[in-house]
Tab-separated table of C-alpha atoms in Angstrom:
chain	number	residue	atom	x	y	z
A	1	MET	CA	99.992	133.007	98.929
A	2	PHE	CA	99.075	135.016	102.312
A	3	ASN	CA	101.810	138.203	101.307
A	4	ASP	CA	104.079	134.822	101.937
A	5	CYS	CA	103.751	134.512	105.694
A	6	TYR	CA	103.537	131.197	106.605
A	7	SER	CA	106.976	130.423	104.374
A	8	GLY	CA	109.530	129.176	106.355
A	9	LYS	CA	107.645	129.547	109.763
A	10	THR	CA	106.407	126.446	112.321
A	11	VAL	CA	103.268	126.269	112.302
A	12	LEU	CA	101.175	123.665	114.961
A	13	VAL	CA	98.456	122.209	113.750
A	14	THR	CA	96.736	120.413	116.241
A	15	GLY	CA	93.977	117.604	114.630
A	16	HIS	CA	96.526	117.507	111.706
A	17	THR	CA	94.969	113.681	111.408
A	18	GLY	CA	92.086	114.714	110.762
A	19	PHE	CA	89.985	115.440	107.948
A	20	LYS	CA	90.888	119.231	107.583
A	21	GLY	CA	93.590	119.170	109.238
A	22	SER	CA	95.433	116.457	106.202
A	23	TRP	CA	94.716	119.489	103.968
A	24	LEU	CA	95.225	122.136	105.502
A	25	THR	CA	99.153	120.381	106.382
A	26	ALA	CA	99.253	119.679	102.751
A	27	TRP	CA	99.086	123.392	101.924
A	28	LEU	CA	101.146	123.840	104.550
A	29	LEU	CA	103.984	121.876	102.965
A	30	ARG	CA	103.113	123.653	99.524
A	31	MET	CA	103.688	127.355	101.056
A	32	GLY	CA	107.121	125.926	103.010
A	33	ALA	CA	105.945	126.076	105.960
A	34	ARG	CA	107.533	123.660	108.951
A	35	VAL	CA	104.146	121.826	110.457
A	36	VAL	CA	104.396	119.893	114.198
A	37	GLY	CA	101.171	118.388	113.565
A	38	TYR	CA	99.354	117.720	117.115
A	39	SER	CA	96.482	114.995	117.972
A	40	ASP	CA	95.769	112.170	120.198
A	41	MET	CA	95.446	109.126	117.034
A	42	VAL	CA	94.054	108.884	112.825
A	43	PRO	CA	90.625	109.023	113.583
A	44	THR	CA	89.404	106.481	110.475
A	45	GLN	CA	90.781	104.211	108.677
A	46	PRO	CA	91.582	104.865	105.719
A	47	ALA	CA	92.113	107.609	106.241
A	48	LEU	CA	93.520	111.087	104.062
A	49	PHE	CA	96.402	111.470	106.610
A	50	ASP	CA	97.854	108.170	105.835
A	51	LEU	CA	96.609	108.170	102.130
A	52	LEU	CA	98.952	111.271	102.460
A	53	GLY	CA	102.276	109.727	103.682
A	54	LEU	CA	102.221	113.211	105.942
A	55	SER	CA	104.233	112.119	109.181
A	56	ASP	CA	106.433	111.192	107.162
A	57	GLN	CA	106.543	115.013	106.454
A	58	ILE	CA	106.329	116.830	110.026
A	59	VAL	CA	107.020	116.764	113.204
A	60	ASP	CA	103.841	114.611	114.405
A	61	ILE	CA	103.016	114.630	118.294
A	62	ARG	CA	100.584	111.790	119.384
A	63	ALA	CA	98.582	113.085	122.768
A	64	ASP	CA	95.166	114.226	124.075
A	65	VAL	CA	94.622	118.056	123.388
A	66	ARG	CA	93.110	117.631	126.711
A	67	ASP	CA	96.859	117.178	128.086
A	68	LEU	CA	98.154	120.048	129.966
A	69	ASP	CA	101.193	119.064	130.492
A	70	ALA	CA	101.139	117.926	126.604
A	71	VAL	CA	100.050	120.797	125.103
A	72	SER	CA	102.217	122.837	127.353
A	73	ARG	CA	105.741	121.333	126.398
A	74	THR	CA	104.558	121.002	122.123
A	75	ILE	CA	105.006	124.773	122.309
A	76	ARG	CA	107.562	125.276	124.247
A	77	ASP	CA	109.540	122.891	122.659
A	78	HIS	CA	108.946	124.367	119.852
A	79	ARG	CA	107.703	128.009	119.934
A	80	PRO	CA	105.352	128.039	116.339
A	81	ASP	CA	105.512	130.861	114.406
A	82	PHE	CA	101.192	129.781	113.983
A	83	VAL	CA	98.885	127.705	115.493
A	84	PHE	CA	95.568	126.861	113.951
A	85	HIS	CA	93.499	124.481	116.878
A	86	LEU	CA	91.948	122.252	114.812
A	87	ALA	CA	91.278	119.287	117.354
A	88	ALA	CA	88.054	118.225	118.298
A	89	GLN	CA	85.474	115.820	118.154
A	90	PRO	CA	83.172	116.852	115.569
A	91	LEU	CA	80.368	114.464	114.619
A	92	VAL	CA	76.820	115.023	115.614
A	93	SER	CA	76.035	111.553	116.607
A	94	ALA	CA	78.661	110.842	118.335
A	95	SER	CA	77.967	113.539	120.012
A	96	TYR	CA	75.016	111.894	121.594
A	97	ALA	CA	76.305	108.353	122.536
A	98	ASP	CA	79.205	109.992	124.847
A	99	PRO	CA	78.770	113.428	125.014
A	100	VAL	CA	81.251	113.602	128.174
A	101	SER	CA	83.163	112.713	124.997
A	102	THR	CA	82.416	116.142	122.965
A	103	TYR	CA	82.227	118.750	125.796
A	104	THR	CA	86.356	118.326	127.701
A	105	THR	CA	87.543	117.442	123.782
A	106	ASN	CA	85.751	120.382	122.689
A	107	VAL	CA	85.706	122.688	126.062
A	108	ILE	CA	88.378	121.427	127.837
A	109	GLY	CA	90.481	121.209	124.914
A	110	THR	CA	89.891	125.068	123.782
A	111	MET	CA	90.944	125.797	127.252
A	112	THR	CA	94.382	123.687	127.276
A	113	VAL	CA	95.233	124.859	124.212
A	114	LEU	CA	95.119	129.079	125.505
A	115	ASP	CA	96.190	128.248	128.723
A	116	ALA	CA	99.430	127.274	127.215
A	117	LEU	CA	99.788	129.849	125.237
A	118	ARG	CA	99.276	132.413	127.848
A	119	THR	CA	102.872	132.493	128.944
A	120	ALA	CA	104.351	132.280	125.091
A	121	ASP	CA	107.273	135.317	125.602
A	122	TRP	CA	107.270	135.655	121.588
A	123	LEU	CA	104.929	136.498	117.872
A	124	CYS	CA	102.880	134.403	117.380
A	125	VAL	CA	99.459	134.001	116.200
A	126	ALA	CA	96.764	131.646	116.708
A	127	VAL	CA	93.495	130.617	114.988
A	128	MET	CA	91.892	128.224	116.597
A	129	ILE	CA	88.635	126.605	114.980
A	130	THR	CA	85.214	126.445	116.528
A	131	SER	CA	82.242	125.447	114.316
A	132	ASP	CA	78.668	126.816	112.302
A	133	LYS	CA	76.929	124.746	115.150
A	134	CYS	CA	77.678	127.593	117.766
A	135	TYR	CA	74.521	129.672	116.991
A	136	ASP	CA	72.004	129.378	118.743
A	137	ASN	CA	69.762	128.591	115.477
A	138	VAL	CA	66.262	129.593	115.510
A	139	GLU	CA	65.701	128.946	111.735
A	140	TRP	CA	65.358	131.651	109.915
A	141	THR	CA	65.724	132.866	106.756
A	142	TRP	CA	69.180	134.823	107.061
A	143	GLY	CA	73.026	134.243	108.194
A	144	TYR	CA	74.148	134.214	110.862
A	145	ARG	CA	76.236	137.155	111.887
A	146	GLU	CA	79.297	136.523	114.425
A	147	ASN	CA	77.991	138.551	117.141
A	148	ASP	CA	74.425	136.354	116.853
A	149	ALA	CA	74.043	134.717	120.191
A	150	LEU	CA	75.325	131.558	120.761
A	151	GLY	CA	73.917	128.378	122.721
A	152	GLY	CA	72.721	124.490	121.268
A	153	LYS	CA	69.569	122.660	121.262
A	154	ASP	CA	72.322	119.569	120.828
A	155	VAL	CA	75.377	118.034	123.138
A	156	TYR	CA	77.501	118.630	119.593
A	157	SER	CA	76.462	122.924	119.087
A	158	GLY	CA	76.392	123.765	123.493
A	159	SER	CA	79.672	122.486	123.223
A	160	LYS	CA	81.136	124.779	120.851
A	161	GLY	CA	78.891	127.394	121.946
A	162	ALA	CA	81.106	126.548	125.602
A	163	ALA	CA	84.049	126.933	124.230
A	164	GLU	CA	83.607	130.452	121.826
A	165	LEU	CA	82.485	131.539	126.173
A	166	ILE	CA	85.963	129.962	127.140
A	167	ILE	CA	87.471	131.517	123.790
A	168	LYS	CA	86.343	134.878	124.742
A	169	SER	CA	86.801	134.747	128.123
A	170	MET	CA	90.512	134.267	128.546
A	171	TYR	CA	91.079	136.624	125.153
A	172	HIS	CA	89.848	139.151	127.221
A	173	SER	CA	91.931	138.114	131.165
A	174	PHE	CA	95.041	136.976	129.209
A	175	PHE	CA	95.690	138.634	125.659
A	176	ALA	CA	93.559	141.504	124.788
A	177	GLY	CA	95.392	144.921	125.771
A	178	GLY	CA	99.271	143.899	124.342
A	179	LYS	CA	99.251	141.257	127.750
A	180	SER	CA	100.860	139.494	125.450
A	181	PRO	CA	102.807	138.569	121.926
A	182	VAL	CA	100.207	136.195	121.673
A	183	ARG	CA	97.496	137.147	118.408
A	184	ILE	CA	93.681	134.883	119.103
A	185	GLY	CA	91.843	134.698	115.671
A	186	VAL	CA	88.632	132.960	115.799
A	187	GLY	CA	86.952	130.943	112.614
A	188	ARG	CA	83.260	129.347	112.029
A	189	ALA	CA	82.290	127.435	109.725
A	190	GLY	CA	81.057	124.623	109.185
A	191	ASN	CA	79.647	121.154	106.379
A	192	VAL	CA	82.964	120.855	105.197
A	193	ILE	CA	82.970	118.438	102.627
A	194	GLY	CA	85.517	117.187	99.562
A	195	GLY	CA	88.229	113.973	98.772
A	196	GLY	CA	89.387	112.224	101.782
A	197	ASP	CA	87.288	112.652	104.472
A	198	TRP	CA	86.366	108.876	105.513
A	199	ALA	CA	84.304	110.067	109.689
A	200	LYS	CA	81.522	108.311	110.646
A	201	ASP	CA	77.843	109.444	109.072
A	202	ARG	CA	78.896	111.899	107.244
A	203	ILE	CA	76.682	111.925	104.375
A	204	VAL	CA	79.380	112.324	101.777
A	205	VAL	CA	81.066	109.587	103.102
A	206	ASP	CA	77.953	107.455	103.439
A	207	ALA	CA	77.000	107.459	99.466
A	208	VAL	CA	80.170	106.945	98.556
A	209	LYS	CA	79.913	103.716	100.367
A	210	SER	CA	77.150	102.976	99.957
A	211	TRP	CA	77.095	104.084	95.639
A	212	GLN	CA	80.133	101.792	94.857
A	213	HIS	CA	78.003	99.383	95.303
A	214	ASN	CA	75.606	100.488	93.609
A	215	ALA	CA	72.894	100.711	96.347
A	216	PRO	CA	71.348	103.848	97.444
A	217	VAL	CA	72.343	106.222	100.635
A	218	ILE	CA	69.613	106.034	103.495
A	219	ILE	CA	69.244	109.774	105.065
A	220	ARG	CA	67.735	111.129	107.455
A	221	SER	CA	66.327	114.643	106.661
A	222	PRO	CA	66.671	115.704	102.268
A	223	HIS	CA	65.242	119.058	103.259
A	224	ALA	CA	68.120	120.261	105.732
A	225	THR	CA	69.971	123.063	104.305
A	226	ARG	CA	73.911	123.668	104.829
A	227	PRO	CA	76.311	126.024	103.766
A	228	TRP	CA	77.978	122.508	102.066
A	229	GLN	CA	81.349	124.158	101.216
A	230	HIS	CA	84.523	122.417	99.708
A	231	VAL	CA	87.261	122.051	102.891
A	232	LEU	CA	89.808	124.178	100.868
A	233	GLU	CA	86.999	126.717	101.120
A	234	PRO	CA	87.368	128.087	104.994
A	235	LEU	CA	90.770	126.309	104.902
A	236	SER	CA	91.628	129.242	103.409
A	237	GLY	CA	89.641	131.740	105.475
A	238	TYR	CA	91.227	130.234	107.607
A	239	LEU	CA	95.749	130.730	106.297
A	240	ALA	CA	93.888	135.039	105.479
A	241	LEU	CA	93.176	135.338	109.467
A	242	GLY	CA	96.618	133.978	110.145
A	243	GLN	CA	98.092	136.344	107.368
A	244	GLY	CA	95.850	139.230	109.100
A	245	LEU	CA	96.585	138.578	112.832
A	246	ALA	CA	100.143	138.456	111.785
A	247	GLN	CA	100.568	141.878	110.240
A	248	GLY	CA	98.928	143.277	112.662
A	249	GLY	CA	95.507	144.145	111.808
A	250	LYS	CA	92.200	144.768	113.733
A	251	GLU	CA	91.081	141.726	113.960
A	252	ASN	CA	92.761	140.254	116.904
A	253	GLY	CA	90.485	138.957	119.210
A	254	GLU	CA	87.799	138.715	116.670
A	255	ALA	CA	85.223	135.952	115.353
A	256	PHE	CA	84.990	135.439	111.285
A	257	ASN	CA	82.438	133.061	109.487
A	258	PHE	CA	83.920	131.453	105.888
A	259	GLY	CA	81.238	130.547	104.206
A	260	PRO	CA	79.471	129.910	101.268
A	261	SER	CA	77.336	132.888	99.660
A	262	GLY	CA	73.389	133.088	101.095
A	263	ASP	CA	72.711	131.539	97.296
A	264	GLN	CA	75.098	128.566	97.298
A	265	ASN	CA	73.164	126.938	100.330
A	266	ARG	CA	71.273	123.679	98.849
A	267	SER	CA	69.541	121.090	100.869
A	268	VAL	CA	70.557	117.467	101.073
A	269	ALA	CA	68.597	116.097	98.264
A	270	ASP	CA	70.452	118.899	96.608
A	271	LEU	CA	74.441	117.539	97.013
A	272	LEU	CA	73.560	114.749	96.408
A	273	ASN	CA	71.578	114.855	93.677
A	274	ALA	CA	74.404	117.215	92.029
A	275	LEU	CA	77.075	114.540	92.900
A	276	PHE	CA	75.493	111.871	91.862
A	277	LEU	CA	75.742	113.710	88.271
A	278	ASN	CA	79.202	114.208	88.684
A	279	TRP	CA	79.784	110.019	90.223
A	280	GLY	CA	81.244	108.705	86.818
A	281	THR	CA	79.166	104.858	87.060
A	282	SER	CA	76.667	103.453	85.464
A	283	ARG	CA	73.319	105.814	88.214
A	284	ALA	CA	70.671	102.627	87.698
A	285	PHE	CA	68.988	103.464	91.121
A	286	SER	CA	68.688	106.618	93.324
A	287	PRO	CA	70.423	108.358	95.212
A	288	PHE	CA	68.837	108.195	98.224
A	289	GLU	CA	66.500	106.789	100.021
A	290	ILE	CA	64.879	108.641	103.306
A	291	GLN	CA	64.128	106.145	106.909
A	292	GLY	CA	62.689	108.650	110.287
A	293	GLN	CA	64.885	111.354	112.243
A	294	THR	CA	66.555	110.049	114.857
A	295	MET	CA	67.938	112.569	116.289
A	296	LYS	CA	67.366	116.397	116.868
A	297	GLU	CA	69.718	118.900	113.892
A	298	ALA	CA	68.524	121.883	112.807
A	299	GLY	CA	66.501	122.442	109.604
A	300	LEU	CA	68.343	124.998	108.102
A	301	LEU	CA	70.940	126.940	109.167
A	302	LYS	CA	72.647	130.170	107.185
A	303	LEU	CA	76.072	131.550	107.627
A	304	ASN	CA	76.221	135.680	106.914
A	305	CYS	CA	80.665	136.273	105.742
A	306	ASP	CA	80.248	140.201	104.633
A	307	LYS	CA	82.967	140.679	108.371
A	308	ALA	CA	85.429	138.526	106.690
A	309	LEU	CA	84.982	140.828	103.627
A	310	HIS	CA	85.469	143.533	104.585
A	311	ALA	CA	88.202	142.800	107.543
A	312	LEU	CA	90.053	140.170	104.791
A	313	LYS	CA	89.018	141.158	101.903
A	314	TRP	CA	87.296	137.203	101.602
A	315	THR	CA	85.457	135.111	100.108
A	316	PRO	CA	84.770	131.752	99.177
A	317	THR	CA	85.930	131.119	95.698
A	318	LEU	CA	84.345	128.097	94.276
A	319	VAL	CA	80.479	127.698	93.669
A	320	PHE	CA	78.273	125.311	94.454
A	321	ASP	CA	77.934	122.521	91.298
A	322	GLU	CA	81.971	123.006	91.151
A	323	THR	CA	82.119	121.684	94.960
A	324	ALA	CA	80.217	118.561	94.486
A	325	HIS	CA	82.229	118.146	91.314
A	326	LEU	CA	85.535	117.700	92.813
A	327	THR	CA	84.035	115.558	95.501
A	328	ALA	CA	83.155	113.068	93.765
A	329	GLU	CA	85.933	112.931	90.938
A	330	TRP	CA	88.106	112.392	93.761
A	331	TYR	CA	86.382	109.931	96.261
A	332	HIS	CA	85.477	108.176	92.531
A	333	SER	CA	88.435	108.316	91.303
A	334	VAL	CA	90.621	106.714	94.474
A	335	THR	CA	86.956	104.192	95.382
A	336	VAL	CA	86.328	103.004	91.568
A	337	ASN	CA	89.332	103.876	89.288
A	338	GLY	CA	92.282	103.462	91.715
A	339	ALA	CA	93.564	106.434	91.238
A	340	ASP	CA	96.532	107.333	93.306
A	341	PRO	CA	95.741	110.124	95.806
A	342	VAL	CA	98.947	111.624	96.664
A	343	THR	CA	99.140	112.310	92.628
A	344	LEU	CA	95.232	113.859	92.753
A	345	THR	CA	94.748	115.575	96.208
A	346	ALA	CA	97.924	117.643	95.036
A	347	GLN	CA	96.097	118.812	91.955
A	348	HIS	CA	93.056	119.545	93.323
A	349	LEU	CA	95.068	122.209	95.903
A	350	GLU	CA	96.503	122.965	92.798
A	351	THR	CA	93.103	123.358	90.422
A	352	TYR	CA	92.157	125.575	93.489
A	353	LEU	CA	94.608	127.451	93.845
A	354	SER	CA	94.613	128.305	89.920
A	355	LEU	CA	90.884	128.986	90.370
A	356	ALA	CA	91.135	131.352	93.304
A	357	LYS	CA	94.425	132.843	91.155
A	358	ASP	CA	91.947	133.697	87.604
A	359	ARG	CA	89.148	134.961	90.332
A	360	SER	CA	91.470	137.168	91.882
A	361	LYS	CA	90.454	136.308	95.356
A	362	SER	CA	92.629	138.294	97.564
A	363	TRP	CA	95.264	136.380	100.174
A	364	THR	CA	96.760	135.334	96.095
A	365	ALA	CA	97.951	137.968	95.230
């Protein structure tokens, strides 16, 4: 995978205890990488990070991403070959409750990682992860491209747009044009689902908690449309971007969208119905009930991923029904049937890798 570029390499993952960070850590370990994780805490209980026992398999550092001294010391001591910056405040609802923490974590945290890398004197690839919410969403029907306007009408979106401006200005000030051996790329993705997410106010998590008790989940916006994708999809994109940067391609300083094809976008109601069809016990109740919307959220969001196709030869592996099946299977197997999450997570990773290879995805060569 990825031309073996991660095997035997030191990879720093900020936010490694989160949902995406845990899956990425597990995948990197599968490829033979030495993983250094940096996070202030395990964000949920339960947490995939704990269920997989990842702390015992990596260098597990607990510190605040806004702490420049701690971040700089970690990078200086471990001299990573790759950095995947995922540490963030990832929840829209939490951004309304604590906008200051959201902005400082997502903006200053990004600035801190880049500033710590500014003095690196070895070849290092840094993939900075933001979000598809970084775009100034005017809810048009075509997908946003990487050169479309950034912004956001809510705190979370604004924090991601601001992080993008920080990355751009820092890149051109300190990393562009051979000023540094550090190569920078940006990954934009969102609405990631899959087994092991337990964050508050996430639609899949709320559904699982309700369905365990044979009750419908309460939702706000059934017709809101999102680019839902399994967690391994954007991770394969981030890893492909890291490979391209490491091999000296033209990706340095560039941002890339990673998402499903446009015809795979679905509404919240579509997602819940698809998950419910894959829920393995009695379905003698409605999957959801609707209550009034209480905060500003976009109704329509689509991504154009042509740039990733042309520059990285990256395309998604799964279709929507496969994403729903894998997600529902993980939660039902673990929460209802008591399946071992370590075994099941490994099986899902192998299933994804096998499908990617069968479908001739470029990074499997």
